PDB file of C-alpha atoms in Angstrom:
ATOM      1  CA  MET F  50     297.825 326.612 150.446  1.00  0.00           C
ATOM      2  CA  ILE F  51     296.643 329.203 147.881  1.00  0.00           C
ATOM      3  CA  ALA F  52     293.185 330.372 148.766  1.00  0.00           C
ATOM      4  CA  LYS F  53     291.086 330.694 145.606  1.00  0.00           C
ATOM      5  CA  LYS F  54     288.607 333.535 146.123  1.00  0.00           C
ATOM      6  CA  TYR F  55     285.595 333.351 143.969  1.00  0.00           C
ATOM      7  CA  MET F  56     283.638 336.384 142.839  1.00  0.00           C
ATOM      8  CA  GLU F  57     280.046 336.823 141.526  1.00  0.00           C
ATOM      9  CA  LEU F  58     280.102 337.167 137.689  1.00  0.00           C
ATOM     10  CA  PRO F  59     278.842 340.477 136.248  1.00  0.00           C
ATOM     11  CA  THR F  60     275.393 340.172 134.628  1.00  0.00           C
ATOM     12  CA  GLU F  61     276.400 342.164 131.564  1.00  0.00           C
ATOM     13  CA  GLY F  62     279.269 342.525 129.154  1.00  0.00           C
ATOM     14  CA  LEU F  63     280.675 338.996 129.253  1.00  0.00           C
ATOM     15  CA  THR F  64     281.902 337.396 126.080  1.00  0.00           C
ATOM     16  CA  ARG F  65     282.251 333.491 125.929  1.00  0.00           C
ATOM     17  CA  GLY F  66     280.263 333.592 129.109  1.00  0.00           C
ATOM     18  CA  CYS F  67     283.472 334.218 131.179  1.00  0.00           C
ATOM     19  CA  MET F  68     285.443 337.190 129.876  1.00  0.00           C
ATOM     20  CA  LEU F  69     284.906 340.853 130.507  1.00  0.00           C
ATOM     21  CA  ASP F  70     286.720 343.491 128.442  1.00  0.00           C
ATOM     22  CA  GLU F  71     287.755 346.354 130.667  1.00  0.00           C
ATOM     23  CA  GLY F  72     289.457 348.510 128.092  1.00  0.00           C
ATOM     24  CA  ASN F  73     293.187 348.145 128.927  1.00  0.00           C
ATOM     25  CA  ALA F  74     292.715 344.758 130.574  1.00  0.00           C
ATOM     26  CA  VAL F  75     290.585 341.563 130.266  1.00  0.00           C
ATOM     27  CA  THR F  76     289.199 339.712 133.293  1.00  0.00           C
ATOM     28  CA  VAL F  77     288.540 335.971 132.701  1.00  0.00           C
ATOM     29  CA  TYR F  78     286.586 334.124 135.220  1.00  0.00           C
ATOM     30  CA  LEU F  79     287.696 330.472 135.785  1.00  0.00           C
ATOM     31  CA  ASP F  80     285.946 327.446 137.089  1.00  0.00           C
ATOM     32  CA  THR F  81     282.630 329.162 136.893  1.00  0.00           C
ATOM     33  CA  HIS F  82     279.719 327.393 138.616  1.00  0.00           C
ATOM     34  CA  GLU F  83     276.523 328.273 140.422  1.00  0.00           C
ATOM     35  CA  GLU F  84     276.631 328.888 144.240  1.00  0.00           C
ATOM     36  CA  VAL F  85     273.991 329.504 146.776  1.00  0.00           C
ATOM     37  CA  ARG F  86     274.479 332.577 148.890  1.00  0.00           C
ATOM     38  CA  GLN F  87     272.487 334.178 151.669  1.00  0.00           C
ATOM     39  CA  VAL F  88     271.326 337.746 150.957  1.00  0.00           C
ATOM     40  CA  PRO F  89     269.201 340.175 153.045  1.00  0.00           C
ATOM     41  CA  ASP F  90     265.388 339.630 152.731  1.00  0.00           C
ATOM     42  CA  GLY F  91     263.264 342.723 153.251  1.00  0.00           C
ATOM     43  CA  ASN F  92     264.210 345.148 156.086  1.00  0.00           C
ATOM     44  CA  PRO F  93     267.784 344.611 157.040  1.00  0.00           C
ATOM     45  CA  GLU F  94     266.979 345.493 160.740  1.00  0.00           C
ATOM     46  CA  GLU F  95     264.736 342.501 160.853  1.00  0.00           C
ATOM     47  CA  GLY F  96     267.643 340.103 160.097  1.00  0.00           C
ATOM     48  CA  ARG F  97     265.815 338.005 157.652  1.00  0.00           C
ATOM     49  CA  VAL F  98     267.896 336.324 154.814  1.00  0.00           C
ATOM     50  CA  LYS F  99     267.054 334.240 151.847  1.00  0.00           C
ATOM     51  CA  ASP F 100     268.956 331.851 149.565  1.00  0.00           C
ATOM     52  CA  GLU F 101     270.022 333.248 146.097  1.00  0.00           C
ATOM     53  CA  THR F 102     271.735 331.280 143.428  1.00  0.00           C
ATOM     54  CA  VAL F 103     274.498 333.258 141.833  1.00  0.00           C
ATOM     55  CA  ARG F 104     277.232 332.381 139.247  1.00  0.00           C
ATOM     56  CA  VAL F 105     280.757 332.699 140.510  1.00  0.00           C
ATOM     57  CA  GLY F 106     284.195 332.251 139.267  1.00  0.00           C
ATOM     58  CA  TYR F 107     288.054 332.731 139.942  1.00  0.00           C
ATOM     59  CA  ALA F 108     288.871 336.071 138.529  1.00  0.00           C
ATOM     60  CA  VAL F 109     292.064 336.624 136.701  1.00  0.00           C
ATOM     61  CA  ARG F 110     292.777 340.058 135.420  1.00  0.00           C
ATOM     62  CA  CYS F 111     295.273 340.349 132.562  1.00  0.00           C
ATOM     63  CA  LEU F 112     296.471 343.543 130.921  1.00  0.00           C
ATOM     64  CA  LYS F 113     296.265 343.581 127.154  1.00  0.00           C
ATOM     65  CA  PRO F 114     297.391 342.111 124.796  1.00  0.00           C
ATOM     66  CA  PHE F 115     295.517 339.152 126.451  1.00  0.00           C
ATOM     67  CA  SER F 116     297.124 335.633 126.088  1.00  0.00           C
ATOM     68  CA  GLU F 117     296.953 332.503 128.049  1.00  0.00           C
ATOM     69  CA  ASP F 118     300.562 332.763 129.229  1.00  0.00           C
ATOM     70  CA  ARG F 119     300.067 336.393 130.248  1.00  0.00           C
ATOM     71  CA  ALA F 120     296.876 335.427 132.178  1.00  0.00           C
ATOM     72  CA  VAL F 121     298.822 332.626 133.944  1.00  0.00           C
ATOM     73  CA  ASP F 122     301.550 335.134 134.935  1.00  0.00           C
ATOM     74  CA  ALA F 123     299.013 337.543 136.174  1.00  0.00           C
ATOM     75  CA  ALA F 124     297.408 334.888 138.381  1.00  0.00           C
ATOM     76  CA  ILE F 125     300.706 333.736 139.628  1.00  0.00           C
ATOM     77  CA  GLN F 126     301.610 337.304 140.609  1.00  0.00           C
ATOM     78  CA  THR F 127     298.434 337.744 142.583  1.00  0.00           C
ATOM     79  CA  ALA F 128     298.441 334.341 144.221  1.00  0.00           C
ATOM     80  CA  PHE F 129     301.991 334.466 145.386  1.00  0.00           C
ATOM     81  CA  GLY F 130     302.116 338.127 146.286  1.00  0.00           C
ATOM     82  CA  LEU F 131     304.677 339.223 143.842  1.00  0.00           C
ATOM     83  CA  ARG F 132     305.502 342.696 142.665  1.00  0.00           C
ATOM     84  CA  ASP F 133     305.531 343.952 139.028  1.00  0.00           C
ATOM     85  CA  GLY F 134     308.562 342.476 137.310  1.00  0.00           C
ATOM     86  CA  GLU F 135     309.134 339.600 139.752  1.00  0.00           C
ATOM     87  CA  VAL F 136     307.019 336.967 138.004  1.00  0.00           C
ATOM     88  CA  SER F 137     309.622 335.967 135.269  1.00  0.00           C
ATOM     89  CA  ARG F 138     312.338 335.405 137.920  1.00  0.00           C
ATOM     90  CA  PHE F 139     309.967 333.584 140.171  1.00  0.00           C
ATOM     91  CA  ASN F 140     308.913 331.205 137.327  1.00  0.00           C
ATOM     92  CA  ALA F 141     312.535 330.724 136.440  1.00  0.00           C
ATOM     93  CA  ASP F 142     313.388 329.732 140.103  1.00  0.00           C
ATOM     94  CA  MET F 143     310.414 327.354 140.250  1.00  0.00           C
ATOM     95  CA  ALA F 144     311.473 325.778 136.941  1.00  0.00           C
ATOM     96  CA  MET F 145     315.003 325.114 138.300  1.00  0.00           C
ATOM     97  CA  MET F 146     313.642 323.639 141.502  1.00  0.00           C
ATOM     98  CA  ILE F 147     311.136 321.428 139.629  1.00  0.00           C
ATOM     99  CA  ALA F 148     314.120 320.212 137.363  1.00  0.00           C
ATOM    100  CA  ASP F 149     316.134 319.400 140.369  1.00  0.00           C
ATOM    101  CA  GLY F 150     313.246 317.253 141.689  1.00  0.00           C
ATOM    102  CA  SER F 151     312.576 319.488 144.638  1.00  0.00           C
ATOM    103  CA  ASP F 152     309.749 318.437 147.031  1.00  0.00           C
ATOM    104  CA  ASP F 153     309.567 321.960 148.514  1.00  0.00           C
ATOM    105  CA  ALA F 154     306.074 322.877 149.566  1.00  0.00           C
ATOM    106  CA  THR F 155     305.982 326.159 147.493  1.00  0.00           C
ATOM    107  CA  VAL F 156     307.156 324.125 144.355  1.00  0.00           C
ATOM    108  CA  ALA F 157     304.415 321.649 144.823  1.00  0.00           C
ATOM    109  CA  GLU F 158     301.804 324.427 145.390  1.00  0.00           C
ATOM    110  CA  TYR F 159     303.143 326.284 142.345  1.00  0.00           C
ATOM    111  CA  LYS F 160     302.941 323.149 140.107  1.00  0.00           C
ATOM    112  CA  GLY F 161     299.503 322.416 141.199  1.00  0.00           C
ATOM    113  CA  PHE F 162     298.259 325.965 140.771  1.00  0.00           C
ATOM    114  CA  VAL F 163     299.727 326.359 137.252  1.00  0.00           C
ATOM    115  CA  LYS F 164     298.240 323.087 136.151  1.00  0.00           C
ATOM    116  CA  TRP F 165     294.776 324.138 137.478  1.00  0.00           C
ATOM    117  CA  LEU F 166     295.137 327.542 135.865  1.00  0.00           C
ATOM    118  CA  ARG F 167     296.013 326.126 132.373  1.00  0.00           C
ATOM    119  CA  LEU F 168     293.226 323.581 132.590  1.00  0.00           C
ATOM    120  CA  GLU F 169     290.612 326.156 133.437  1.00  0.00           C
ATOM    121  CA  LEU F 170     291.879 328.693 130.802  1.00  0.00           C
ATOM    122  CA  ALA F 171     291.609 325.984 128.180  1.00  0.00           C
ATOM    123  CA  LYS F 172     288.000 325.201 129.292  1.00  0.00           C
ATOM    124  CA  ALA F 173     287.091 328.882 129.414  1.00  0.00           C
ATOM    125  CA  LEU F 174     288.689 329.640 126.097  1.00  0.00           C
ATOM    126  CA  GLY F 175     287.192 326.571 124.370  1.00  0.00           C
ATOM    127  CA  THR F 176     290.486 325.075 123.480  1.00  0.00           C
ATOM    128  CA  MET F 177     289.901 321.648 125.137  1.00  0.00           C
ATOM    129  CA  ASP F 178     287.069 319.226 124.830  1.00  0.00           C
ATOM    130  CA  ALA F 179     285.190 317.883 127.868  1.00  0.00           C
ATOM    131  CA  LEU F 180     286.808 314.438 127.995  1.00  0.00           C
ATOM    132  CA  THR F 181     290.433 315.911 127.686  1.00  0.00           C
ATOM    133  CA  ALA F 182     289.604 318.553 130.251  1.00  0.00           C
ATOM    134  CA  ALA F 183     288.358 315.953 132.652  1.00  0.00           C
ATOM    135  CA  LYS F 184     291.486 313.732 132.133  1.00  0.00           C
ATOM    136  CA  GLU F 185     293.763 316.806 132.759  1.00  0.00           C
ATOM    137  CA  GLN F 186     291.808 317.589 135.912  1.00  0.00           C
ATOM    138  CA  LYS F 187     291.957 314.067 137.167  1.00  0.00           C
ATOM    139  CA  ILE F 188     295.798 313.912 136.568  1.00  0.00           C
ATOM    140  CA  ALA F 189     296.167 317.165 138.417  1.00  0.00           C
ATOM    141  CA  GLU F 190     294.274 315.689 141.385  1.00  0.00           C
ATOM    142  CA  ILE F 191     296.468 312.603 141.248  1.00  0.00           C
ATOM    143  CA  ASP F 192     299.588 314.835 141.453  1.00  0.00           C
ATOM    144  CA  ALA F 193     298.183 316.685 144.358  1.00  0.00           C
ATOM    145  CA  TYR F 194     297.342 313.498 146.163  1.00  0.00           C
ATOM    146  CA  ASP F 195     300.898 312.116 145.470  1.00  0.00           C
ATOM    147  CA  GLN F 196     302.275 315.266 147.168  1.00  0.00           C
ATOM    148  CA  SER F 197     299.908 315.038 150.206  1.00  0.00           C
ATOM    149  CA  GLU F 198     300.549 313.574 153.572  1.00  0.00           C
ATOM    150  CA  ALA F 199     298.445 310.647 152.599  1.00  0.00           C
ATOM    151  CA  VAL F 200     301.415 309.514 150.464  1.00  0.00           C
ATOM    152  CA  ASN F 201     304.321 311.530 151.575  1.00  0.00           C
ATOM    153  CA  GLY F 202     304.670 310.441 155.071  1.00  0.00           C
ATOM    154  CA  PHE F 203     305.739 307.907 157.564  1.00  0.00           C
ATOM    155  CA  THR F 204     305.499 307.370 161.222  1.00  0.00           C
ATOM    156  CA  LEU F 205     308.603 307.619 163.303  1.00  0.00           C
ATOM    157  CA  ASN F 206     308.506 307.269 166.982  1.00  0.00           C
ATOM    158  CA  GLY F 207     304.648 308.048 166.762  1.00  0.00           C
ATOM    159  CA  ALA F 208     305.060 311.264 164.805  1.00  0.00           C
ATOM    160  CA  LEU F 209     304.157 311.739 161.085  1.00  0.00           C
ATOM    161  CA  VAL F 210     307.235 312.960 159.226  1.00  0.00           C
ATOM    162  CA  TRP F 211     308.691 312.944 155.716  1.00  0.00           C
ATOM    163  CA  LEU F 212     311.930 313.322 153.829  1.00  0.00           C
ATOM    164  CA  ASP F 213     312.231 314.412 150.259  1.00  0.00           C
ATOM    165  CA  LYS F 214     314.211 312.546 147.714  1.00  0.00           C
ATOM    166  CA  ALA F 215     317.137 315.014 147.853  1.00  0.00           C
ATOM    167  CA  THR F 216     317.338 314.690 151.559  1.00  0.00           C
ATOM    168  CA  ARG F 217     317.058 310.902 151.557  1.00  0.00           C
ATOM    169  CA  VAL F 218     319.854 310.585 149.001  1.00  0.00           C
ATOM    170  CA  GLY F 219     322.103 313.033 151.061  1.00  0.00           C
ATOM    171  CA  LEU F 220     321.575 311.233 154.294  1.00  0.00           C
ATOM    172  CA  MET F 221     322.231 307.855 152.839  1.00  0.00           C
ATOM    173  CA  ASN F 222     325.595 309.125 151.278  1.00  0.00           C
ATOM    174  CA  SER F 223     326.659 310.869 154.448  1.00  0.00           C
ATOM    175  CA  THR F 224     325.605 307.753 156.638  1.00  0.00           C
ATOM    176  CA  ASN F 225     327.686 305.393 154.388  1.00  0.00           C
ATOM    177  CA  ILE F 226     330.628 307.751 154.554  1.00  0.00           C
ATOM    178  CA  ALA F 227     330.399 307.987 158.311  1.00  0.00           C
ATOM    179  CA  LYS F 228     330.170 304.227 158.615  1.00  0.00           C
ATOM    180  CA  ALA F 229     333.115 303.767 156.245  1.00  0.00           C
ATOM    181  CA  SER F 230     335.133 306.153 158.362  1.00  0.00           C
ATOM    182  CA  GLY F 231     334.531 304.066 161.451  1.00  0.00           C
ATOM    183  CA  SER F 232     331.797 305.993 163.120  1.00  0.00           C
ATOM    184  CA  ALA F 233     329.143 303.865 164.796  1.00  0.00           C
ATOM    185  CA  ASN F 234     326.490 306.521 164.832  1.00  0.00           C
ATOM    186  CA  THR F 235     325.123 309.315 162.626  1.00  0.00           C
ATOM    187  CA  THR F 236     322.848 312.344 163.351  1.00  0.00           C
ATOM    188  CA  LEU F 237     319.342 312.516 161.648  1.00  0.00           C
ATOM    189  CA  TRP F 238     317.040 315.543 161.753  1.00  0.00           C
ATOM    190  CA  LEU F 239     313.448 314.525 161.390  1.00  0.00           C
ATOM    191  CA  GLY F 240     310.351 316.731 162.214  1.00  0.00           C
ATOM    192  CA  GLY F 241     312.628 319.323 163.901  1.00  0.00           C
ATOM    193  CA  GLU F 242     314.077 316.653 166.269  1.00  0.00           C
ATOM    194  CA  ARG F 243     317.696 315.681 166.469  1.00  0.00           C
ATOM    195  CA  MET F 244     318.362 311.974 166.570  1.00  0.00           C
ATOM    196  CA  VAL F 245     321.663 310.168 167.138  1.00  0.00           C
ATOM    197  CA  VAL F 246     321.142 306.755 165.369  1.00  0.00           C
ATOM    198  CA  PRO F 247     323.334 303.913 164.685  1.00  0.00           C
ATOM    199  CA  CYS F 248     324.579 303.895 161.240  1.00  0.00           C
ATOM    200  CA  ASP F 249     323.232 300.368 160.405  1.00  0.00           C
ATOM    201  CA  LYS F 250     319.861 301.428 161.798  1.00  0.00           C
ATOM    202  CA  ALA F 251     319.890 304.688 159.688  1.00  0.00           C
ATOM    203  CA  ILE F 252     320.766 302.907 156.484  1.00  0.00           C
ATOM    204  CA  GLN F 253     318.003 300.350 157.206  1.00  0.00           C
ATOM    205  CA  LEU F 254     315.461 303.221 157.738  1.00  0.00           C
ATOM    206  CA  LEU F 255     316.459 305.157 154.679  1.00  0.00           C
ATOM    207  CA  SER F 256     316.483 302.007 152.468  1.00  0.00           C
ATOM    208  CA  ALA F 257     312.969 301.085 153.632  1.00  0.00           C
ATOM    209  CA  LEU F 258     311.859 304.648 153.067  1.00  0.00           C
ATOM    210  CA  GLU F 259     313.401 304.715 149.553  1.00  0.00           C
ATOM    211  CA  MET F 260     311.622 301.541 148.626  1.00  0.00           C
ATOM    212  CA  TYR F 261     308.359 303.024 149.868  1.00  0.00           C
ATOM    213  CA  ALA F 262     308.772 306.107 147.905  1.00  0.00           C
ATOM    214  CA  LEU F 263     309.516 304.039 144.700  1.00  0.00           C
ATOM    215  CA  GLY F 264     306.452 301.959 145.274  1.00  0.00           C
ATOM    216  CA  CYS F 265     304.324 305.205 145.540  1.00  0.00           C
ATOM    217  CA  PHE F 266     305.929 306.624 142.393  1.00  0.00           C
ATOM    218  CA  ASN F 267     305.063 303.558 140.427  1.00  0.00           C
ATOM    219  CA  VAL F 268     301.393 303.586 141.647  1.00  0.00           C
ATOM    220  CA  THR F 269     301.206 307.289 140.759  1.00  0.00           C
ATOM    221  CA  ALA F 270     302.569 306.669 137.286  1.00  0.00           C
ATOM    222  CA  ALA F 271     300.142 303.765 136.826  1.00  0.00           C
ATOM    223  CA  HIS F 272     297.128 305.887 137.800  1.00  0.00           C
ATOM    224  CA  LYS F 273     298.143 308.605 135.255  1.00  0.00           C
ATOM    225  CA  LYS F 274     298.535 305.939 132.492  1.00  0.00           C
ATOM    226  CA  ALA F 275     295.219 304.323 133.348  1.00  0.00           C
ATOM    227  CA  VAL F 276     293.361 307.785 133.267  1.00  0.00           C
ATOM    228  CA  GLY F 277     294.954 308.638 129.985  1.00  0.00           C
ATOM    229  CA  GLU F 278     293.573 305.414 128.407  1.00  0.00           C
ATOM    230  CA  LEU F 279     289.957 305.964 129.548  1.00  0.00           C
ATOM    231  CA  THR F 280     287.392 306.563 126.785  1.00  0.00           C
ATOM    232  CA  THR F 281     284.423 308.028 128.530  1.00  0.00           C
ATOM    233  CA  LEU F 282     283.693 311.054 130.747  1.00  0.00           C
ATOM    234  CA  ASP F 283     281.971 308.960 133.275  1.00  0.00           C
ATOM    235  CA  GLU F 284     284.936 306.630 133.596  1.00  0.00           C
ATOM    236  CA  VAL F 285     287.236 309.559 134.198  1.00  0.00           C
ATOM    237  CA  LEU F 286     284.975 311.150 136.881  1.00  0.00           C
ATOM    238  CA  ALA F 287     284.506 307.890 138.731  1.00  0.00           C
ATOM    239  CA  TYR F 288     288.174 306.923 138.726  1.00  0.00           C
ATOM    240  CA  ASP F 289     289.609 306.334 142.199  1.00  0.00           C
ATOM    241  CA  TYR F 290     293.224 307.365 142.380  1.00  0.00           C
ATOM    242  CA  THR F 291     293.678 306.745 146.057  1.00  0.00           C
ATOM    243  CA  LYS F 292     293.819 302.974 145.696  1.00  0.00           C
ATOM    244  CA  GLY F 293     296.917 300.750 145.416  1.00  0.00           C
ATOM    245  CA  TYR F 294     299.283 302.846 147.421  1.00  0.00           C
ATOM    246  CA  PRO F 295     301.644 300.864 149.864  1.00  0.00           C
ATOM    247  CA  GLU F 296     300.860 301.188 153.479  1.00  0.00           C
ATOM    248  CA  GLN F 297     302.809 304.028 155.215  1.00  0.00           C
ATOM    249  CA  LEU F 298     305.734 302.860 157.192  1.00  0.00           C
ATOM    250  CA  LYS F 299     305.909 302.826 160.992  1.00  0.00           C
ATOM    251  CA  MET F 300     309.303 302.837 162.536  1.00  0.00           C
ATOM    252  CA  GLU F 301     311.120 303.335 165.887  1.00  0.00           C
ATOM    253  CA  VAL F 302     314.486 304.454 166.539  1.00  0.00           C
TER     254      VAL F 302
END
């Protein structure tokens, strides 16, 4: 998971309350908020501290000319440890994997981070009103919950595991082929464990898992639609997107 490090905002030189012109670059502070920190009080040798309220934000430094897209790329480069010139290729790779429906952890992390960046940039630059911003934030939270173990998981032989869609489809195809070829058993790899399972049992397991995943997809889509139709900020902030999901499966093989 990307660790968002928040820095104290400078007390002078800010425009829009969150942007600092540094000559050849602009630093924009995202998700700015007040935070209570402990600072030394009096003689440091005495070890006394006091609470001090400071304003902090997630700093993104973008070389000029500044634009939202360039700021997003700069943040991606820092967050994912990329070198100069690697961001475009990385973005293209992520776009291809997203188009293929990949459930890879890095892809999910990338999608969530970029959505968060664009939302916070829109708020910082004043291009999005409060209700729209809240809806975008809530939908980003729904996506994150949909990708979490609270949804993407099932218990097999007492262990929490998951199979992404591409793996489920591949296993179902290979198991059906094995069965049609006269094989009684097939091999499944789950949670790093090799399991030899009767073909009929594997098909039953994968079918149940596919129906569970479809149910989760429908709930996530319904939550997004519901949030999009809300008309007040209080309704959006109070919306509970964790409700309605089917109970996670528990299976033994």
